[in-house]
Structure formats: C-alpha cells, structure tokens
C-alpha positions in Angstrom: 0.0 14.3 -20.3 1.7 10.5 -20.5 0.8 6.8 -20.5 -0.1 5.4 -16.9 3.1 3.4 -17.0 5.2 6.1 -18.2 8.7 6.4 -16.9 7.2 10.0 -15.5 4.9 8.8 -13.4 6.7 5.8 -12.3 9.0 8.4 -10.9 6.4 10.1 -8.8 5.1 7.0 -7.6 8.3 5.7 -6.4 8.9 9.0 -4.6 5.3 9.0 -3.3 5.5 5.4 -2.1 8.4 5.7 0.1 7.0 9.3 1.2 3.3 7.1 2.7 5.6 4.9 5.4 5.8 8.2 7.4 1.7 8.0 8.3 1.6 4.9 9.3 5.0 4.8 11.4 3.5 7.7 13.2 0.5 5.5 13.9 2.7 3.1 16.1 5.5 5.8 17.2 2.9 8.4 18.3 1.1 7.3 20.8 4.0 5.0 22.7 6.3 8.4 22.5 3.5 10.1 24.3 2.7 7.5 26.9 6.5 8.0 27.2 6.8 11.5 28.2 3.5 12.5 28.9 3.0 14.0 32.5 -0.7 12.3 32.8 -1.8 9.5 31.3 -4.1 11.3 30.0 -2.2 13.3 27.5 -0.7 10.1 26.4 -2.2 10.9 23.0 -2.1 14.8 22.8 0.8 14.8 20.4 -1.2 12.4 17.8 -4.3 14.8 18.5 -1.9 17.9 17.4 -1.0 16.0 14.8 -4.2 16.2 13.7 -5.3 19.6 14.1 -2.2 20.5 12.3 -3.2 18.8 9.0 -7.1 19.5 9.8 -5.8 23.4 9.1 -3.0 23.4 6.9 -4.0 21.1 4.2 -6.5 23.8 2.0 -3.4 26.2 2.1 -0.8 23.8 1.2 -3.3 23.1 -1.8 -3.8 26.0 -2.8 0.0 27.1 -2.6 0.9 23.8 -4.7 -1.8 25.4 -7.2 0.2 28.6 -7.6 3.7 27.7 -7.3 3.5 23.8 -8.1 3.3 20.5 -6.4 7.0 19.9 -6.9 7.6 22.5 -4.4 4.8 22.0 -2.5 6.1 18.2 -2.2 9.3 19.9 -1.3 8.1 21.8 2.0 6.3 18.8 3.4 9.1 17.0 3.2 11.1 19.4 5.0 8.9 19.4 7.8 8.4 16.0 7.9 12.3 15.7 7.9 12.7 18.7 11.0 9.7 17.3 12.4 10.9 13.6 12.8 14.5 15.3 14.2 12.8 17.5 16.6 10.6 14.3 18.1 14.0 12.5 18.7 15.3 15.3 20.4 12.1 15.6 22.4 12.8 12.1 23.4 16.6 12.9 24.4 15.6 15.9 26.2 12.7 14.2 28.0 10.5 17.4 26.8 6.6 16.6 26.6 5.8 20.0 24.7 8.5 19.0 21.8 7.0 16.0 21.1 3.8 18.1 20.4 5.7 20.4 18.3 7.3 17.9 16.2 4.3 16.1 15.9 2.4 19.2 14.8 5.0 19.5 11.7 4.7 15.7 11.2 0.7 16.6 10.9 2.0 19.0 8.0 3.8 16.6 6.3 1.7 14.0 6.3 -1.7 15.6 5.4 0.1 17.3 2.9 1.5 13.8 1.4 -2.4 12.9 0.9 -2.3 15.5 -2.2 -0.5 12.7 -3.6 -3.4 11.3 -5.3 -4.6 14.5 -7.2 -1.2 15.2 -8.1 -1.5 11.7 -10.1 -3.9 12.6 -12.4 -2.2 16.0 -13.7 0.1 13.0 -14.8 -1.9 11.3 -16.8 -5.1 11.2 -19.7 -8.3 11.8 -18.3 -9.4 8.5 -19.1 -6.8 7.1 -16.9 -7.2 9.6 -14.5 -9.4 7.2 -12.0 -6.6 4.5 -12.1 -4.4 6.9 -11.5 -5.5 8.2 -8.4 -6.8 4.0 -7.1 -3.1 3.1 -8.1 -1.4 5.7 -5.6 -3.9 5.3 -2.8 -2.5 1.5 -3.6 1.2 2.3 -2.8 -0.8 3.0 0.6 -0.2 -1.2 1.0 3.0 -1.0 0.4 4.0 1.8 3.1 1.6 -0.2 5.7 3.6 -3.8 5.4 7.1 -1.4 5.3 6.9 0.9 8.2 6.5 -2.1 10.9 9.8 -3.5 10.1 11.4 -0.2 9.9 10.1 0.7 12.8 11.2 -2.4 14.5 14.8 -1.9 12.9 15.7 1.3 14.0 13.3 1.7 17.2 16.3 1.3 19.6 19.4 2.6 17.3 19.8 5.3 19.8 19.5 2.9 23.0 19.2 3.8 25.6 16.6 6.2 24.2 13.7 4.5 23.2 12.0 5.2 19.9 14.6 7.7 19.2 16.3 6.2 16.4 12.8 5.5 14.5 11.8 9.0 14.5 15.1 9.8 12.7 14.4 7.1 10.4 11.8 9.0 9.7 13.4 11.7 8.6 15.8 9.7 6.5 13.0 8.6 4.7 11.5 11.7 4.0 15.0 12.6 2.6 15.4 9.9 0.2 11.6 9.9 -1.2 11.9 13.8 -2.1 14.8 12.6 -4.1 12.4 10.8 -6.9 9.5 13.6 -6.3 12.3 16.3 -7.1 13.0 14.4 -10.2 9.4 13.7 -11.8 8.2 16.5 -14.0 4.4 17.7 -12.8 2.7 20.1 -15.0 3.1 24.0 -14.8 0.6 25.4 -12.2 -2.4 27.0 -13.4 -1.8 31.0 -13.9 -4.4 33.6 -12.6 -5.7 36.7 -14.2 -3.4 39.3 -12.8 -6.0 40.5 -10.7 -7.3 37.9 -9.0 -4.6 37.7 -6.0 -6.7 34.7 -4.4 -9.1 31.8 -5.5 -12.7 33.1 -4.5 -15.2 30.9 -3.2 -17.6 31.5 -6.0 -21.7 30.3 -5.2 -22.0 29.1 -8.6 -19.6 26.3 -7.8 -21.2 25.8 -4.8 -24.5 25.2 -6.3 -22.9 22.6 -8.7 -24.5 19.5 -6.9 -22.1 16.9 -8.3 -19.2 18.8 -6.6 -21.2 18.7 -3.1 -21.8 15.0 -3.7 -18.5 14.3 -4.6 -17.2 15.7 -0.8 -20.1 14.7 1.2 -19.0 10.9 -0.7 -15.3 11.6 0.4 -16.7 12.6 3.9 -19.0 9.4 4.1 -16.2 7.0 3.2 -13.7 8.9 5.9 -15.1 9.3 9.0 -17.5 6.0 8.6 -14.4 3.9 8.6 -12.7 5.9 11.2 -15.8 5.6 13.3 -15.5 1.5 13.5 -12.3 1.1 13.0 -10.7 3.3 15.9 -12.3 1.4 18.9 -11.9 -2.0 17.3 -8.6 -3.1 19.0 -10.9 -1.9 22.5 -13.6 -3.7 21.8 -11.7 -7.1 20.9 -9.4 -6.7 24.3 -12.9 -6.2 26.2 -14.3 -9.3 24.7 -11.0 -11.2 26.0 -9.2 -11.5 22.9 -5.7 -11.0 22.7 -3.6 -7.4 21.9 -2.2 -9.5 19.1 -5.4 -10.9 17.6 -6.6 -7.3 17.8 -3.7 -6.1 15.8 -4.2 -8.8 13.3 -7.5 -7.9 12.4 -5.9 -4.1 12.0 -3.6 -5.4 9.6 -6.0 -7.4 7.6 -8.1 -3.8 7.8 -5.4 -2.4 6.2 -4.9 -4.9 3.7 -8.7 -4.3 2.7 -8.1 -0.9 2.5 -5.8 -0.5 0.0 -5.4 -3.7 -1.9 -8.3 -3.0 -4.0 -6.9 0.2 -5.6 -4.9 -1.7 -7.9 -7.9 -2.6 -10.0 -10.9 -0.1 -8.5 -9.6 2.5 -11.4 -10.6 0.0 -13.6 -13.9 -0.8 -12.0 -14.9 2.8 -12.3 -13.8 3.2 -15.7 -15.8 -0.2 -16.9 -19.1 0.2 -14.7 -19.0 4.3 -13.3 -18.0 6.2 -10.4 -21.3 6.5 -9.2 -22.0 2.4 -9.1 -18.8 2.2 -7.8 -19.2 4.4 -4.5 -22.9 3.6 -4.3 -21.5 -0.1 -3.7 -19.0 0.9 -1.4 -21.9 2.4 0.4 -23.6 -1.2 0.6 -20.3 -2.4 1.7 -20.0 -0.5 4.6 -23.8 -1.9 5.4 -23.0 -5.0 5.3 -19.5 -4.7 7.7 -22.2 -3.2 10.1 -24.7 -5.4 9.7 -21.7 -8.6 10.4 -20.9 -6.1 13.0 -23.9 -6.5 15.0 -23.9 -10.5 14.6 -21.9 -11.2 17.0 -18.5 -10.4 19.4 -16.8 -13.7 18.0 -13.4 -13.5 16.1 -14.3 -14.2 12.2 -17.4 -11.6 13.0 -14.4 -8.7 13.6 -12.1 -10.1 10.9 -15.2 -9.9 8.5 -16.8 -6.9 9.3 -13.2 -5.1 9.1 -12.3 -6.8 6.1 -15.4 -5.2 4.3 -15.0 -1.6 6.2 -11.9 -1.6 4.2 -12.8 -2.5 1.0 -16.1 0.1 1.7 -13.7 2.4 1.9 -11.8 1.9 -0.5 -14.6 2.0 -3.1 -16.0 5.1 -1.5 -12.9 7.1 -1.0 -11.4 6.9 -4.5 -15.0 6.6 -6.4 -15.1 9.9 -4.5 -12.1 11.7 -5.1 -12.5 10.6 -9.2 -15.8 12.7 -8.9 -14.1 16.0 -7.2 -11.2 15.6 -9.9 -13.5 15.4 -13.3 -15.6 17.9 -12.2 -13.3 20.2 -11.6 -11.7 23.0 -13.7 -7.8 23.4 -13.4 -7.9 26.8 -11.4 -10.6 25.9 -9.2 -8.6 22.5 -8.1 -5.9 23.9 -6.0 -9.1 25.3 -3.4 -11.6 22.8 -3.3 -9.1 19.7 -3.7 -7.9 21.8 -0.1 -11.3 22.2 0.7 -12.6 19.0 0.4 -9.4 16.9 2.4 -10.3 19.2 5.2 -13.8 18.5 5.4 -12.6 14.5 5.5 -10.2 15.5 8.0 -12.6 17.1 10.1 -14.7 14.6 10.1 -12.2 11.8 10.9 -11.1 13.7 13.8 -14.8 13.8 15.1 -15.8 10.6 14.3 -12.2 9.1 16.1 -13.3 11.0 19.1 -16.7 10.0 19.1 -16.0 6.4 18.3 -14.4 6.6 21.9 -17.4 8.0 23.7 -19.6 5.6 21.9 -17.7 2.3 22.6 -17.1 3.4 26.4 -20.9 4.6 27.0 -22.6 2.4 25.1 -20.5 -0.6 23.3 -20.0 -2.0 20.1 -23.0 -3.0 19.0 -24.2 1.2 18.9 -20.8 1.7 16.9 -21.6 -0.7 14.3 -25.3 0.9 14.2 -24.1 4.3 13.9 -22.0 3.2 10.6 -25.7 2.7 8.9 -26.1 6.6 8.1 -22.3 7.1 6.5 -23.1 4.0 4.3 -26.3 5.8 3.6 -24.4 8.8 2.8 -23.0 7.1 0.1 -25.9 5.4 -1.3 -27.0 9.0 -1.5 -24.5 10.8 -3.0 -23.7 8.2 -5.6 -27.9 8.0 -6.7 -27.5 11.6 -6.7 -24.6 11.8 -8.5 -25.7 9.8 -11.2 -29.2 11.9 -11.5 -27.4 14.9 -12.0 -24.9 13.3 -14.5 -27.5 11.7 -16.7 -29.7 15.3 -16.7 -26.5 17.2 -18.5 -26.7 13.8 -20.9 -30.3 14.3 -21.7 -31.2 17.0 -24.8 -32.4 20.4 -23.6 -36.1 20.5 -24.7 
C-alpha cells in the first residue's frame, strides 16, 4: 500500500483521467452518429442503447477477470476495445453502415463500463483509511474528462471531412492509446489467489445475508438511477418550456460540474463525519432538487434543482461505493464489485427509459415526484447502515 499522493497512484490517475474523456465524448458522438446513419428516426439512438446493454452484461465478468488475472490487464483489454471500437465507428461512418455503428458502439459499452472499475482499483492503492478519498478523488478526474471531451470533440469532429464525426471517433481511439500508456506503467497489487479448487467465485448466502453489503448496493442503486431519472429528460423539458437548446445544455454542464466537483473533498467528509451521514445527506439532497423541481418551470428552478441532483449524487454514489469496498474481503471483491455496477447499470438503463415515458405522458412535475422514493432509498440505506454498524460496535451480552 502507499501515501494518497504517491508517485504510484499519481500514475494511475493520470492514466485513468485521460481514459474518462471517452464516456462523455460518446455522450455527444453517439446519438448525432446515429441520427446520421440510422434508417428511421427512430433508431437514432439504438447504438447508445447497445452501448448500454454491452456494459449492463459485461461489467461482472470483466470484474471478476481483473480479480484473477489483475486490473493491469483488465485495464489493458478495455482499452483495446475502446481503441477497435472507436476505429470500427469511423469506418461505419465511411462506409455509411448503420449495423457497424452498433457494433462499435457495443465494444465502446465494454470499454467504458469497464473504465468505471477505476474507482475500486484506487483503493487497492492506498491505506484503508484513505481508501474513501481515494475512490471521491478518481470519480473527481470525472470533471476533468467532462470540460476536456467538448473541445476535443470540436477539434477533431471534421479531420476526416467530408465525413462527419469521423475524425472524433478516431480521436477516440488515440486517446485510449495514450491513457493505457500510464495505466501499463502504475504497479496495482497482485490479484487475490484462490484455493486450487475453487475454479469460480460462488455466490455464497452468508454474504448475501450481510445487510451492510445489501445496503451498500441498494445506496449505489438509489444514487444511479435517481439522477438518471431527472436528469435524462431535462434538456426536453426546458425546450418544451421555450427555453433555448443552449440554455438546456448549460444547465447539463453545470449538472456535471455538481456531479463531480465535490469528490475532491467528499473523501474527507466521510472520513470526518461517516459514510452513513454522508449518503443519508445525499439522500436529503436529492429531496430537496425534487422538491425545487416541483416549484416551478423557470430557469434558476432547473439550474437549482440540477445543481443539487448532482451534488446528491455525488454524496450517494461514492458514500456508497466506500461501504461495498470496507466491507468487503479481497476475494469476494472481484464478484460483487461486478455485481453491484450491474445492478447500477441496470437500473440507469430503466430509469433513462422510463424518464422518457414519464416526461412525454405525464410531464415534469411527475419526474421530479418520482425522485422522492430513490432519495428515500438512501435515507434508508444509510439509517440502516449505521444500525447495523453500531450493533457489531456494541459488547455481546
């Protein structure tokens, strides 16, 4: 194990910074390359969607692969496909061919749900009483990958005119090139051996009777799909309400902001006050961005209500994944670490595509009341948490 700030780790995270621009490039890139080549309007987003799937079912393999063989080389293989997979979309683009776009988007899914292990990768870098920063500090780099992949997309969106969009998707893969460099570099501790016998990690009951562990994902689930579920039809709500594309994608960006700009000093919030106060006020957070949410349809009511789904999230999501990561023994890890990123992925994906059902049948207003039960999700967990913490504290009698 090393210091936070040790050259080590400032390796990884210099590899793991430049290896976030990918996620959000492919936020932008995605759906305009579909809308591009898409033979209905329709599909216009089916490549983003397969993006999607493919991360909803790869990521608990690719952890538990990193698990037996390492992260270095589990690093490695995302990279690879994000690097194949942002070459096969320009060609898709060249070739005018719908179902390539799909295909490299589905290896772009890979590589990007698989660059999310990033932040239980940081704390096998450092003590366990830094372990919480760790983890808020690399969700943090998640800033610096948001304000970076709008200019690179606008420098190298028409580098293969007259293809449109071609040339970003290879910067994509450029990218993925040069931040493997740094991650190929850092040294990550040996993976965990098993008995010779075991061949596979077993889903023992026992663990999943450990009600700490079960808070700790229902928290990471909460935290997910609750921001997803407000913040996907935002941009659709503002249009309808007459604002402008732009003021819509301002408020995104502030979102964004929110999101990850607290990281750099939530590790030390949990480590002063406790995880459990520290998701259980993310959980009011997201209350209160509902409860501004339902105020009213003006401008500084969407700013403000965005601005504190972010920072809900923020809380929530890293309180959460410090819970999973203390409670967890070496070799069980690898599978629920898996386990639990496709549970939030999963319920991303269904609260994206019910946000969209929601906002066209019924309008904002049932959105922002529908956000009520993920912030009491966390309330929950976090009480709940703490109960069960306190009990192991108290004397057996």
């Amino acid at each position: 194990m090393h210091s936070l700030f040790s050259r080590n780790f400032i390796t990884f995270l210099t590899g793991a910074t430049i290896l976030s621009i990918p996620m959000p490039m492919l936020i932008i890139l995605g759906g305009l390359a579909g809308s591009q080549l898409a033979p209905d309007a329709s599909f216009a987003t089916f490549p983003v969607s397969i993006q999607i799937l493919a991360g909803l079912f790869v990521v608990a393999p690719m952890s538990i692969f990193m698990g037996r063989h390492g992260r270095k080389i589990g690093f490695l293989l995302a990279a690879i496909s994000a690097i194949c997979g942002g070459v096969l979309a320009a060609l898709s683009l060249i070739e005018g061919s719908f179902l390539m776009l799909c295909a490299a988007h589905a290896l772009l899914g890979i590589a990007v749900v698989s660059f999310g292990l990033f932040r239980f990768a940081a704390a096998e870098f450092v003590h366990s009483k830094d372990q919480a920063k760790a983890i808020s500090i690399t969700l943090g780099i998640g800033l610096i990958a948001a304000l970076l992949a709008p200019e690179v997309f606008r420098l190298f969106k028409d580098a293969l005119a007259p293809i449109p969009l071609a040339g970003a998707y290879l910067a994509l893969s450029g990218i993925a090139i040069i931040g493997t460099l740094p991650i190929q570099m850092a040294t990550f501790s040996h993976p965990v051996q098993q008995p010779a016998e075991q061949t596979a990690p077993a889903v023992r009951p026992s663990v999943f009777r450990r009600p700490k562990i079960l808070a700790a994902i229902l928290c990471s689930l909460g935290s997910s799909a609750g921001m997803t579920l407000l913040m996907t039809p935002t941009a659709i709500a503002m249009v309808g309400c007459g604002f402008l594309d732009i003021q819509a994608g301002d408020v995104i960006r502030w979102h964004v902001v929110a999101m990850f700009a607290p990281s750099f000093f939530t590790g030390s919030l949990i480590s002063r006050f406790g995880v459990d106060r520290i998701v259980f006020l993310g959980g009011i957070i997201f209350a209160a961005s509902a409860m501004v949410a339902l105020m009213g349809l003006g401008l500084t009511y969407f700013y403000v209500s965005l601005i504190l789904l972010g920072i809900g999230w923020n809380f929530g999501f890293i309180g959460a994944s410090a819970m999973l990561n203390a409670e967890l023994s070496a070799t069980e890890k690898p599978l629920f670490q898996g386990l639990n990123d496709t549970v939030v992925a999963l319920g991303a994906t269904v609260a994206s595509f019910s946000s969209g059902v929601l906002i066209s049948s019924f309008g904002w207003a049932v959105v922002a009341i529908v956000l009520f039960p993920f912030a009491l999700i966390l309330v929950l967990g976090a009480l709940y948490f703490g109960r069960q913490y306190k009990s192991q504290l108290a004397p057996a009698t």
